[in-house]
Every structure is written in structure tokens, then in C-alpha cells.
């Protein structure tokens, strides 16, 4: 039976196609399972020098139709900006670059599946990562009628068997040596894992990095930039208005040249084990620092505190594949509301691996000089402090007064008994 007679049996599958060996081999493999293969390649701003040849390669390898989608603007506006508004960093450090691209890839697969009348979608993730979880959970959330196939997870081929299978089916095999790392990148950053990085004692070799210079080799002269935000979103650098793609691309290059955005961490994976990852997120690092700083002068105290709790939840939901979920939607509504006043300009110093906020100003700042100053012009009512302290401290004072004669004390918890080394001088 030829693959074209088999294909009538199962219908179309839309495959997330990168043009690499795994997803190329997946084309004949899916055809052998009885599917007609349509490919979907997402441009999310990854460093790839053969993007314009990918569609053609898919067709040569057996796909009936090949789609190339430039998703950079959607990625920025619907994923990265919401993430920035939420100051989202998984476990406080990872700016979630890879985690944002999976829901948008799932969304694009579902979109093309609906356009093409496909019965299934497929991705090239292995059975060990969390990218498989994100794509599948997100795809199911968007269209539960579609089957989700994971050829690489199912075919159980070694690398050698895969190469042999590729040759047998005339799939072009890569001529360059396979990277010793597992890499993934998009406009928000680059993720690098596996190889020597798997031993957390090893210093990441220079070759693990691709977007940043070693801070030691960065320019000896600091550079200062001013970032303008409107409702939590960066809109200009040094007064020059830029769209998202231009702004992030510019910042990646500039901050990367100062060695900014290297993150080396061991993270807790959704699939149960810990893994060592090296990320490079130059633009994200600068923007997150600047945005957080601007919020300190534009958000109310209680909003900031509640927001911090929800920021953590936002990052976890993103990391764990719950982008399309009722909780995420509700949290994003909260975040959007908070950003109405996050307008202003932040000055950041870029220098040898660090992005330090040096100044900020905002027309919507609730920072008040006249209230904060200890100098001339102080408008704070000092006399109000007396009554305030009485009321604020009343519950604690009442507690101590009530238990004075009992056996309740603070001593166990706070080690309130001092044991100082004391020097006493008496007037003679
Ligand atoms: N550990 C990161 C995450 O789960 C990065 C994953 C990158 N994927 C890859 N195929 N290298 O978000």
C-alpha cells in the first residue's frame, strides 16, 4: 500500500516543523502511520539562517502543504507584554522565554488544523521535557476534538536509527555536527540545557552562550539608556518610539554586548526532576528590572503586595502549561488593571553583566517628595506619628499586658533574652 492510499484512512495532521532532523523524519513517519502531513513553522524570532527554505524543504520531504507563520508580533503582544506586566520569572529568575512560545505554537497548530480540516496535530518534543506538556495541554484547551501526536516520543529510535531512517526516506540529514546542547530560542531569549551542563559543578563553557559576551570582555565604559513605558509596556528607548520587535531586538543586541542577561540555574521541572539550565535573556532582563522599578513609584502598596503573590502564580501557570486556563485569564485581567498607572521613564545603566536602575520619573507617580524629604519643604505631619504608633502597637501591647503574669513570652520564638558583651564606663 502506498502512503497516499493509507492517508485517506486517517486524514490530515498538522506538524510543528522546525526543519531540523527530528521534525523532518516525523514527516515520512506520520505518513507511514496513515496521515497526510501539513507543516506549520513558527517564526518566533529564533536565530535561524534558513527560514525561507523551510517550507520548500517540508514539501520535498513529503508534506502536502507547508505554512510559515510570522508570530513575532503576536508573541510579543499576547504573551511577552502580559508576562512583563506580571514581572513573571519562574522561581524568581527564569524569564520564561521557552515557556511562552509553546502556547503560541499550540495555538498556531490548532489554527492551521482548523483551516486545513485536519484531525490531529503533532509536535517533535521528547517524552522527558515540559514542552510536550505545554503544547498538549494548550492544544487541548483550545480544541479538545483534535488528536495530539508526538512522533519523537513514540518512535523509540536511537540517533543512529533515526539517521538511517532519514536516509531511507530521502530526508536531508544535517551536515553540521549536532550541538552538544539542547537549544531553544525566540525573541525573548535562549535556553541551553544538557551536555556538560548536566553536572551542576561544571562552569558553563563559552560555547553554551550565544547571545551575550562574557561580562569580563564587555566594554569598560558603562552605557545609560532611558526606557519609556506606557501602561506597563515599553514604547521607546532614549525617546525614540519603537514597536515591540524593534525594541526587543535592539535591547537584546545592546544589553548582550554588555554581557547582561546570563542566567545559570537549577530549576524544578514540572515533570518531577531538577535540571540545570543556562538562559540568555538580555532584553528581558533589562525590561523586567526597569518595569519593576517603575511600579515602585506608581503602584499602591497593597496592590504591589497582592500583585507579587499573583506574579508568582502567573509564572507557575506559564511554566506548567496552564496559559489557556480560567485562572490565567483572571490574573491577566488583574494585571492589566494595575498597569493603567505604570507610565514613565526609567534610566538604566548597562555595565559588565549588570543592568542597574539609576533613575525613574512618572506623571502618575505616587511617590511624593514633600512627604519623603527630611529636608526643607517637609509636608509630613510629625505630630500624627504619636497617635499612629499608639494604635498600631496597641494589639502587641495588649498581648504583653494580658500575659505579663502568665507563662507566655516571646523568648522562644525571638530569642528576646540578650546576651551582650558589655563595656561600661562610669563617670568618676
Ligand atoms: N527548561 C526550560 C523550560 O522548560 C527550557 C526548555 C527549552 N527547551 C529545549 N528544547 N531546550 O522552559
Tab-separated table of C-alpha atoms and ligand atoms in Angstrom:
chain	number	residue	atom	x	y	z
A	1	UNK	CA	0.000	0.000	0.000
A	2	UNK	CA	1.364	3.436	-0.845
A	3	UNK	CA	1.310	6.175	1.700
A	4	UNK	CA	-1.244	8.113	-0.363
A	5	UNK	CA	-3.777	5.270	-0.118
A	6	UNK	CA	-3.138	4.951	3.610
A	7	UNK	CA	-3.571	8.662	4.166
A	8	UNK	CA	-7.228	8.609	3.180
A	9	UNK	CA	-7.701	6.424	6.218
A	10	UNK	CA	-6.641	8.870	8.889
A	11	UNK	CA	-6.848	12.376	7.396
A	12	UNK	CA	-4.570	15.353	7.847
A	13	UNK	CA	-2.149	16.067	10.646
A	14	UNK	CA	-0.540	19.461	11.206
A	15	UNK	CA	3.062	19.061	12.310
A	16	UNK	CA	5.042	21.755	14.141
A	17	UNK	CA	8.048	21.811	11.853
A	18	UNK	CA	11.432	23.393	12.519
A	19	UNK	CA	13.295	21.918	9.562
A	20	UNK	CA	15.632	20.019	11.895
A	21	UNK	CA	16.253	16.279	11.796
A	22	UNK	CA	13.545	15.199	14.265
A	23	UNK	CA	10.649	17.048	12.705
A	24	UNK	CA	11.871	16.198	9.191
A	25	UNK	CA	11.943	12.491	9.993
A	26	UNK	CA	8.493	12.923	11.519
A	27	UNK	CA	7.049	13.682	8.049
A	28	UNK	CA	7.577	10.218	6.479
A	29	UNK	CA	6.913	8.579	9.844
A	30	UNK	CA	3.483	10.237	10.129
A	31	UNK	CA	2.777	9.350	6.500
A	32	UNK	CA	3.552	5.734	7.344
A	33	UNK	CA	1.009	5.915	10.153
A	34	UNK	CA	-1.571	6.864	7.533
A	35	UNK	CA	-1.681	10.661	7.738
A	36	UNK	CA	-1.397	13.361	5.138
A	37	UNK	CA	1.123	15.815	6.577
A	38	UNK	CA	0.751	19.594	6.649
A	39	UNK	CA	3.597	21.508	8.281
A	40	UNK	CA	3.427	24.658	10.379
A	41	UNK	CA	6.638	26.543	11.043
A	42	UNK	CA	6.503	29.328	13.595
A	43	UNK	CA	8.773	32.329	13.340
A	44	UNK	CA	9.078	33.399	16.971
A	45	UNK	CA	12.280	35.326	16.406
A	46	UNK	CA	14.632	32.346	16.667
A	47	UNK	CA	18.157	32.590	15.250
A	48	UNK	CA	17.807	30.519	12.097
A	49	UNK	CA	19.544	31.256	8.841
A	50	UNK	CA	17.421	29.093	6.587
A	51	UNK	CA	13.887	30.237	7.450
A	52	UNK	CA	12.999	30.957	3.821
A	53	UNK	CA	13.983	27.426	2.755
A	54	UNK	CA	11.985	25.598	5.417
A	55	UNK	CA	8.628	25.447	3.610
A	56	UNK	CA	10.295	24.125	0.492
A	57	UNK	CA	12.189	21.518	2.483
A	58	UNK	CA	8.948	20.334	4.089
A	59	UNK	CA	7.371	19.798	0.680
A	60	UNK	CA	10.474	17.988	-0.589
A	61	UNK	CA	10.282	15.708	2.435
A	62	UNK	CA	6.678	14.752	1.735
A	63	UNK	CA	4.350	17.386	3.211
A	64	UNK	CA	1.313	18.297	1.100
A	65	UNK	CA	1.216	21.875	2.330
A	66	UNK	CA	3.716	23.960	4.275
A	67	UNK	CA	2.749	27.026	6.306
A	68	UNK	CA	5.186	29.596	7.659
A	69	UNK	CA	3.699	31.924	10.277
A	70	UNK	CA	5.432	35.054	11.476
A	71	UNK	CA	4.228	35.007	15.079
A	72	UNK	CA	6.677	37.535	16.490
A	73	UNK	CA	4.171	40.330	16.962
A	74	UNK	CA	1.560	38.018	18.474
A	75	UNK	CA	4.190	36.516	20.750
A	76	UNK	CA	5.188	39.949	21.977
A	77	UNK	CA	1.747	41.472	22.345
A	78	UNK	CA	-0.184	38.474	23.686
A	79	UNK	CA	2.485	36.686	25.714
A	80	UNK	CA	5.623	38.723	26.427
A	81	UNK	CA	3.934	42.002	27.334
A	82	UNK	CA	1.450	40.285	29.655
A	83	UNK	CA	4.456	38.495	31.178
A	84	UNK	CA	6.304	41.772	31.607
A	85	UNK	CA	3.278	43.393	33.230
A	86	UNK	CA	3.322	40.471	35.657
A	87	UNK	CA	7.127	40.700	36.204
A	88	UNK	CA	6.982	36.979	35.513
A	89	UNK	CA	10.050	34.958	36.380
A	90	UNK	CA	9.810	31.275	37.242
A	91	UNK	CA	11.344	30.584	40.637
A	92	UNK	CA	12.247	34.255	40.736
A	93	UNK	CA	14.888	34.058	37.975
A	94	UNK	CA	13.844	32.441	34.669
A	95	UNK	CA	12.058	34.936	32.346
A	96	UNK	CA	10.118	32.022	30.769
A	97	UNK	CA	11.269	32.577	27.183
A	98	UNK	CA	10.781	28.962	26.076
A	99	UNK	CA	7.626	28.585	28.127
A	100	UNK	CA	5.868	31.454	26.270
A	101	UNK	CA	6.487	30.034	22.819
A	102	UNK	CA	4.744	26.707	23.432
A	103	UNK	CA	1.219	28.030	23.945
A	104	UNK	CA	1.535	30.203	20.853
A	105	UNK	CA	2.830	27.240	18.825
A	106	UNK	CA	-0.109	25.173	20.100
A	107	UNK	CA	-2.452	27.993	19.119
A	108	UNK	CA	-0.936	28.176	15.626
A	109	UNK	CA	-1.199	24.396	15.204
A	110	UNK	CA	-4.860	24.461	16.182
A	111	UNK	CA	-5.473	27.427	13.875
A	112	UNK	CA	-3.898	25.675	10.868
A	113	UNK	CA	-5.661	22.409	11.752
A	114	UNK	CA	-8.993	24.243	11.604
A	115	UNK	CA	-8.077	25.973	8.322
A	116	UNK	CA	-6.926	22.667	6.786
A	117	UNK	CA	-9.679	20.494	8.241
A	118	UNK	CA	-7.083	18.308	9.979
A	119	UNK	CA	-7.921	15.658	12.550
A	120	UNK	CA	-4.697	15.885	14.515
A	121	UNK	CA	-1.680	17.986	15.344
A	122	UNK	CA	1.860	16.763	16.022
A	123	UNK	CA	4.998	18.095	17.688
A	124	UNK	CA	8.607	16.977	17.921
A	125	UNK	CA	9.057	17.065	21.696
A	126	UNK	CA	10.577	14.161	23.562
A	127	UNK	CA	8.856	12.401	26.429
A	128	UNK	CA	11.032	13.966	29.081
A	129	UNK	CA	10.639	17.696	28.732
A	130	UNK	CA	7.881	20.035	29.679
A	131	UNK	CA	7.453	21.477	26.193
A	132	UNK	CA	5.338	18.401	25.349
A	133	UNK	CA	3.130	19.130	28.359
A	134	UNK	CA	2.685	22.782	27.408
A	135	UNK	CA	1.847	22.105	23.758
A	136	UNK	CA	-0.577	19.314	24.541
A	137	UNK	CA	-2.362	20.953	27.452
A	138	UNK	CA	-2.701	24.219	25.490
A	139	UNK	CA	-3.885	22.476	22.320
A	140	UNK	CA	-6.472	20.515	24.296
A	141	UNK	CA	-7.658	23.722	25.929
A	142	UNK	CA	-8.213	25.344	22.530
A	143	UNK	CA	-9.698	22.412	20.627
A	144	UNK	CA	-10.369	19.210	22.534
A	145	UNK	CA	-11.518	17.441	19.349
A	146	UNK	CA	-8.017	17.306	17.875
A	147	UNK	CA	-5.734	14.350	18.497
A	148	UNK	CA	-2.204	15.268	19.543
A	149	UNK	CA	0.643	13.103	18.245
A	150	UNK	CA	4.228	13.086	19.455
A	151	UNK	CA	6.265	11.041	16.948
A	152	UNK	CA	9.659	11.539	18.642
A	153	UNK	CA	8.183	10.361	21.937
A	154	UNK	CA	6.611	7.323	20.267
A	155	UNK	CA	9.070	6.025	17.711
A	156	UNK	CA	11.777	4.874	20.124
A	157	UNK	CA	14.620	5.372	17.627
A	158	UNK	CA	18.230	5.975	18.638
A	159	UNK	CA	20.037	8.811	16.864
A	160	UNK	CA	21.729	6.267	14.566
A	161	UNK	CA	18.422	4.595	13.717
A	162	UNK	CA	16.919	7.988	13.060
A	163	UNK	CA	19.739	8.894	10.650
A	164	UNK	CA	19.332	5.550	8.848
A	165	UNK	CA	15.548	6.067	8.651
A	166	UNK	CA	16.136	9.561	7.275
A	167	UNK	CA	18.434	8.277	4.546
A	168	UNK	CA	15.986	5.540	3.623
A	169	UNK	CA	13.212	8.119	3.169
A	170	UNK	CA	15.364	10.729	1.432
A	171	UNK	CA	15.125	13.141	4.332
A	172	UNK	CA	18.053	15.565	4.116
A	173	UNK	CA	20.313	14.872	7.106
A	174	UNK	CA	22.192	17.743	8.716
A	175	UNK	CA	25.774	18.147	7.550
A	176	UNK	CA	26.834	20.233	10.552
A	177	UNK	CA	27.719	18.495	13.787
A	178	UNK	CA	24.843	18.310	16.246
A	179	UNK	CA	25.181	20.815	19.076
A	180	UNK	CA	26.244	19.206	22.350
A	181	UNK	CA	23.318	21.047	23.965
A	182	UNK	CA	19.565	21.111	23.630
A	183	UNK	CA	18.814	24.626	22.445
A	184	UNK	CA	15.648	26.621	22.085
A	185	UNK	CA	15.316	30.298	21.348
A	186	UNK	CA	12.982	33.094	20.433
A	187	UNK	CA	12.937	36.869	20.638
A	188	UNK	CA	12.675	36.792	24.475
A	189	UNK	CA	15.781	34.659	24.952
A	190	UNK	CA	17.757	31.483	24.502
A	191	UNK	CA	17.634	28.275	26.546
A	192	UNK	CA	20.519	25.857	26.717
A	193	UNK	CA	20.493	22.526	28.521
A	194	UNK	CA	22.079	19.029	28.502
A	195	UNK	CA	25.686	18.020	27.783
A	196	UNK	CA	28.292	19.117	30.326
A	197	UNK	CA	25.711	21.417	31.956
A	198	UNK	CA	24.068	18.348	33.481
A	199	UNK	CA	26.721	18.383	36.199
A	200	UNK	CA	25.881	21.470	38.262
A	201	UNK	CA	29.507	21.666	39.391
A	202	UNK	CA	30.690	22.410	35.839
A	203	UNK	CA	31.176	26.022	34.805
A	204	UNK	CA	29.150	26.573	31.614
A	205	UNK	CA	31.655	26.565	28.721
A	206	UNK	CA	31.813	29.624	26.459
A	207	UNK	CA	30.079	27.568	23.766
A	208	UNK	CA	26.922	27.335	25.888
A	209	UNK	CA	26.285	31.022	25.240
A	210	UNK	CA	25.078	32.527	22.004
A	211	UNK	CA	23.548	35.946	22.646
A	212	UNK	CA	25.840	37.581	25.200
A	213	UNK	CA	29.512	38.310	25.674
A	214	UNK	CA	31.280	37.250	28.846
A	215	UNK	CA	30.865	40.217	31.239
A	216	UNK	CA	34.665	40.153	31.688
A	217	UNK	CA	35.034	41.027	27.992
A	218	UNK	CA	32.237	43.611	27.977
A	219	UNK	CA	33.105	47.297	27.424
A	220	UNK	CA	34.839	49.047	30.326
A	221	UNK	CA	32.585	52.058	29.849
A	222	UNK	CA	29.021	51.909	31.179
A	223	UNK	CA	26.169	52.870	28.889
A	224	UNK	CA	22.959	54.529	30.054
A	225	UNK	CA	19.602	54.165	28.399
A	226	UNK	CA	16.153	55.584	29.074
A	227	UNK	CA	13.137	53.347	28.576
A	228	UNK	CA	9.657	54.860	28.276
A	229	UNK	CA	6.699	52.792	29.449
A	230	UNK	CA	3.010	53.279	28.736
A	231	UNK	CA	0.595	51.210	30.797
A	232	UNK	CA	3.384	48.805	31.684
A	233	UNK	CA	4.606	48.337	28.120
A	234	UNK	CA	7.902	49.720	26.797
A	235	UNK	CA	7.290	52.028	23.854
A	236	UNK	CA	10.523	53.998	23.354
A	237	UNK	CA	14.228	53.912	24.058
A	238	UNK	CA	16.090	57.179	24.536
A	239	UNK	CA	12.978	58.962	23.359
A	240	UNK	CA	12.813	57.073	20.073
A	241	UNK	CA	9.460	55.315	19.665
A	242	UNK	CA	9.845	51.650	18.695
A	243	UNK	CA	7.464	48.774	18.107
A	244	UNK	CA	7.911	45.613	20.132
A	245	UNK	CA	10.042	43.723	17.622
A	246	UNK	CA	12.380	46.652	17.076
A	247	UNK	CA	12.653	47.457	20.767
A	248	UNK	CA	13.386	43.910	21.944
A	249	UNK	CA	15.799	43.227	19.068
A	250	UNK	CA	17.671	46.458	19.787
A	251	UNK	CA	17.864	45.733	23.521
A	252	UNK	CA	18.983	42.132	23.003
A	253	UNK	CA	21.917	43.359	20.973
A	254	UNK	CA	22.820	46.272	23.218
A	255	UNK	CA	22.452	44.521	26.581
A	256	UNK	CA	24.007	41.343	25.157
A	257	UNK	CA	27.091	43.344	24.181
A	258	UNK	CA	27.380	44.351	27.868
A	259	UNK	CA	27.145	40.721	28.993
A	260	UNK	CA	23.687	41.233	30.505
A	261	UNK	CA	21.053	38.520	30.814
A	262	UNK	CA	23.026	35.363	31.600
A	263	UNK	CA	21.107	33.140	33.978
A	264	UNK	CA	22.546	29.862	35.235
A	265	UNK	CA	20.113	27.940	37.407
A	266	UNK	CA	18.878	24.584	38.578
A	267	UNK	CA	15.129	24.626	38.176
A	268	UNK	CA	12.331	22.427	39.458
A	269	UNK	CA	10.734	20.833	36.447
A	270	UNK	CA	7.075	20.121	36.133
A	271	UNK	CA	7.910	16.522	35.246
A	272	UNK	CA	9.393	15.873	38.659
A	273	UNK	CA	13.154	16.284	38.490
A	274	UNK	CA	15.562	19.177	38.757
A	275	UNK	CA	17.508	20.348	35.734
A	276	UNK	CA	20.375	22.730	35.138
A	277	UNK	CA	19.668	25.416	32.575
A	278	UNK	CA	21.604	28.282	31.102
A	279	UNK	CA	19.451	31.107	29.798
A	280	UNK	CA	20.345	34.293	27.994
A	281	UNK	CA	17.675	36.957	28.080
A	282	UNK	CA	19.354	40.350	27.605
A	283	UNK	CA	16.313	42.429	26.655
A	284	UNK	CA	14.038	40.651	29.115
A	285	UNK	CA	16.477	41.209	31.985
A	286	UNK	CA	16.681	44.951	31.328
A	287	UNK	CA	12.953	45.384	30.744
A	288	UNK	CA	11.937	43.397	33.810
A	289	UNK	CA	14.304	45.416	36.019
A	290	UNK	CA	13.064	48.718	34.591
A	291	UNK	CA	9.396	47.761	34.762
A	292	UNK	CA	9.635	46.562	38.346
A	293	UNK	CA	11.337	49.803	39.335
A	294	UNK	CA	8.667	51.934	37.687
A	295	UNK	CA	5.984	50.059	39.600
A	296	UNK	CA	7.620	51.064	42.891
A	297	UNK	CA	6.681	54.699	42.282
A	298	UNK	CA	3.359	54.183	40.519
A	299	UNK	CA	1.518	51.382	42.348
A	300	UNK	CA	-0.262	51.482	45.690
A	301	UNK	CA	1.348	49.444	48.494
A	302	UNK	CA	-1.459	46.919	48.875
A	303	UNK	CA	-1.736	46.480	45.098
A	304	UNK	CA	2.006	45.754	44.948
A	305	UNK	CA	1.742	43.133	47.672
A	306	UNK	CA	-1.207	41.302	46.163
A	307	UNK	CA	0.368	41.611	42.740
A	308	UNK	CA	3.568	39.956	43.980
A	309	UNK	CA	1.588	36.867	45.016
A	310	UNK	CA	-0.183	36.727	41.664
A	311	UNK	CA	3.067	37.308	39.745
A	312	UNK	CA	4.407	34.085	41.220
A	313	UNK	CA	1.217	32.268	40.270
A	314	UNK	CA	1.356	33.755	36.743
A	315	UNK	CA	4.908	32.438	36.290
A	316	UNK	CA	3.986	28.981	37.556
A	317	UNK	CA	0.917	28.743	35.337
A	318	UNK	CA	3.032	29.742	32.323
A	319	UNK	CA	5.789	27.295	33.200
A	320	UNK	CA	3.352	24.477	33.830
A	321	UNK	CA	1.384	24.783	30.592
A	322	UNK	CA	-1.722	26.485	32.015
A	323	UNK	CA	-1.542	29.531	29.737
A	324	UNK	CA	-5.057	28.960	28.467
A	325	UNK	CA	-6.857	28.491	31.768
A	326	UNK	CA	-9.555	30.337	33.674
A	327	UNK	CA	-7.129	31.326	36.441
A	328	UNK	CA	-4.614	32.760	33.985
A	329	UNK	CA	-7.324	34.770	32.309
A	330	UNK	CA	-8.486	36.196	35.637
A	331	UNK	CA	-4.932	37.021	36.715
A	332	UNK	CA	-4.260	38.803	33.422
A	333	UNK	CA	-7.341	40.977	33.947
A	334	UNK	CA	-5.961	41.931	37.379
A	335	UNK	CA	-2.538	42.687	35.923
A	336	UNK	CA	-3.980	44.851	33.142
A	337	UNK	CA	-5.929	46.922	35.672
A	338	UNK	CA	-2.787	47.536	37.736
A	339	UNK	CA	-0.843	48.749	34.714
A	340	UNK	CA	-3.081	51.760	33.981
A	341	UNK	CA	-0.753	53.981	36.012
A	342	UNK	CA	2.553	52.327	35.108
A	343	UNK	CA	3.682	55.153	32.848
A	344	UNK	CA	7.000	56.928	32.864
A	345	UNK	CA	10.685	56.790	32.077
A	346	UNK	CA	13.356	54.604	33.676
A	347	UNK	CA	17.087	55.164	33.322
A	348	UNK	CA	19.200	52.015	33.342
A	349	UNK	CA	22.967	51.663	33.464
A	350	UNK	CA	24.359	48.761	31.440
A	351	UNK	CA	27.738	47.678	32.658
A	352	UNK	CA	29.662	44.401	32.645
A	353	UNK	CA	26.799	41.994	33.106
A	354	UNK	CA	24.507	44.159	35.198
A	355	UNK	CA	21.513	46.309	34.389
A	356	UNK	CA	21.042	48.737	37.249
A	357	UNK	CA	18.147	51.164	37.502
A	358	UNK	CA	19.558	54.582	38.304
A	359	UNK	CA	16.543	56.815	37.997
A	360	UNK	CA	12.862	56.961	37.246
A	361	UNK	CA	10.113	59.522	36.780
A	362	UNK	CA	6.408	59.379	36.148
A	363	UNK	CA	3.490	61.777	35.876
A	364	UNK	CA	1.431	59.141	37.661
A	365	UNK	CA	3.964	58.661	40.456
A	366	UNK	CA	2.504	58.477	43.940
A	367	UNK	CA	5.988	58.987	45.306
A	368	UNK	CA	5.787	62.434	46.929
A	369	UNK	CA	8.964	64.400	47.501
A	370	UNK	CA	7.289	66.657	50.062
A	371	UNK	CA	6.225	63.623	52.094
A	372	UNK	CA	9.517	61.749	51.745
A	373	UNK	CA	12.019	64.528	52.334
A	374	UNK	CA	13.941	65.022	55.561
A	375	UNK	CA	14.995	68.454	54.337
A	376	UNK	CA	13.308	71.775	53.721
A	377	UNK	CA	9.752	71.525	52.437
A	378	UNK	CA	8.791	68.531	54.579
A	379	UNK	CA	4.981	68.246	54.465
A	380	UNK	CA	4.654	65.140	56.617
A	381	UNK	CA	2.701	65.766	59.817
A	382	UNK	CA	5.138	64.617	62.533
A	383	UNK	CA	2.563	65.034	65.309
A	384	UNK	CA	0.338	62.394	63.716
A	385	UNK	CA	3.055	59.805	64.427
A	386	UNK	CA	2.230	59.760	68.155
A	387	UNK	CA	-1.378	58.650	67.741
A	388	UNK	CA	-0.487	56.317	64.922
A	389	UNK	CA	2.112	54.435	66.957
A	390	UNK	CA	-0.352	54.103	69.866
A	391	UNK	CA	-2.976	52.489	67.669
A	392	UNK	CA	-0.581	50.427	65.543
A	393	UNK	CA	1.183	48.982	68.584
A	394	UNK	CA	-1.976	48.506	70.680
A	395	UNK	CA	-2.561	44.786	69.890
A	396	UNK	CA	1.009	43.860	70.840
A	397	UNK	CA	0.972	45.972	73.977
A	398	UNK	CA	-2.354	44.412	74.993
A	399	UNK	CA	-0.911	40.936	74.496
A	400	UNK	CA	2.067	41.612	76.727
A	401	UNK	CA	-0.056	43.288	79.390
A	402	UNK	CA	-2.501	40.379	79.426
A	403	UNK	CA	0.148	37.683	79.734
A	404	UNK	CA	2.590	39.529	81.986
A	405	UNK	CA	1.952	37.220	84.899
A	406	UNK	CA	1.383	34.054	82.852
A	407	UNK	CA	3.981	31.878	81.170
A	408	UNK	CA	3.566	33.291	77.688
A	409	UNK	CA	6.570	35.170	76.338
A	410	UNK	CA	8.352	35.978	73.128
A	411	UNK	CA	11.533	34.371	74.270
A	412	UNK	CA	11.325	31.034	72.460
A	413	UNK	CA	10.453	32.490	69.116
A	414	UNK	CA	12.551	35.573	69.042
A	415	UNK	CA	15.311	34.785	71.485
A	416	UNK	CA	14.466	38.038	73.197
A	417	UNK	CA	16.928	37.471	76.003
A	418	UNK	CA	20.029	39.399	75.103
A	419	UNK	CA	23.474	38.140	75.968
A	420	UNK	CA	25.584	41.122	75.015
A	421	UNK	CA	29.274	41.634	75.679
A	422	UNK	CA	29.078	44.900	77.551
A	423	UNK	CA	31.629	47.566	78.263
A	424	UNK	CA	30.590	50.050	80.956
A	425	UNK	CA	32.299	53.308	81.687
A	426	UNK	CA	31.235	55.303	84.745
A	427	UNK	CA	31.782	58.978	85.280
A	428	UNK	CA	34.397	59.365	88.001
B	1	LIG	N1	13.668	24.379	30.896
B	1	LIG	C1	13.141	25.426	30.079
B	1	LIG	C2	11.647	25.383	30.103
B	1	LIG	O1	11.090	24.359	30.294
B	1	LIG	C3	13.715	25.432	28.709
B	1	LIG	C4	13.223	24.420	27.761
B	1	LIG	C5	13.916	24.566	26.468
B	1	LIG	N2	13.587	23.565	25.517
B	1	LIG	C6	14.531	22.911	24.826
B	1	LIG	N3	14.103	22.073	23.952
B	1	LIG	N4	15.789	23.077	25.020
B	1	LIG	O2	11.007	26.366	29.930
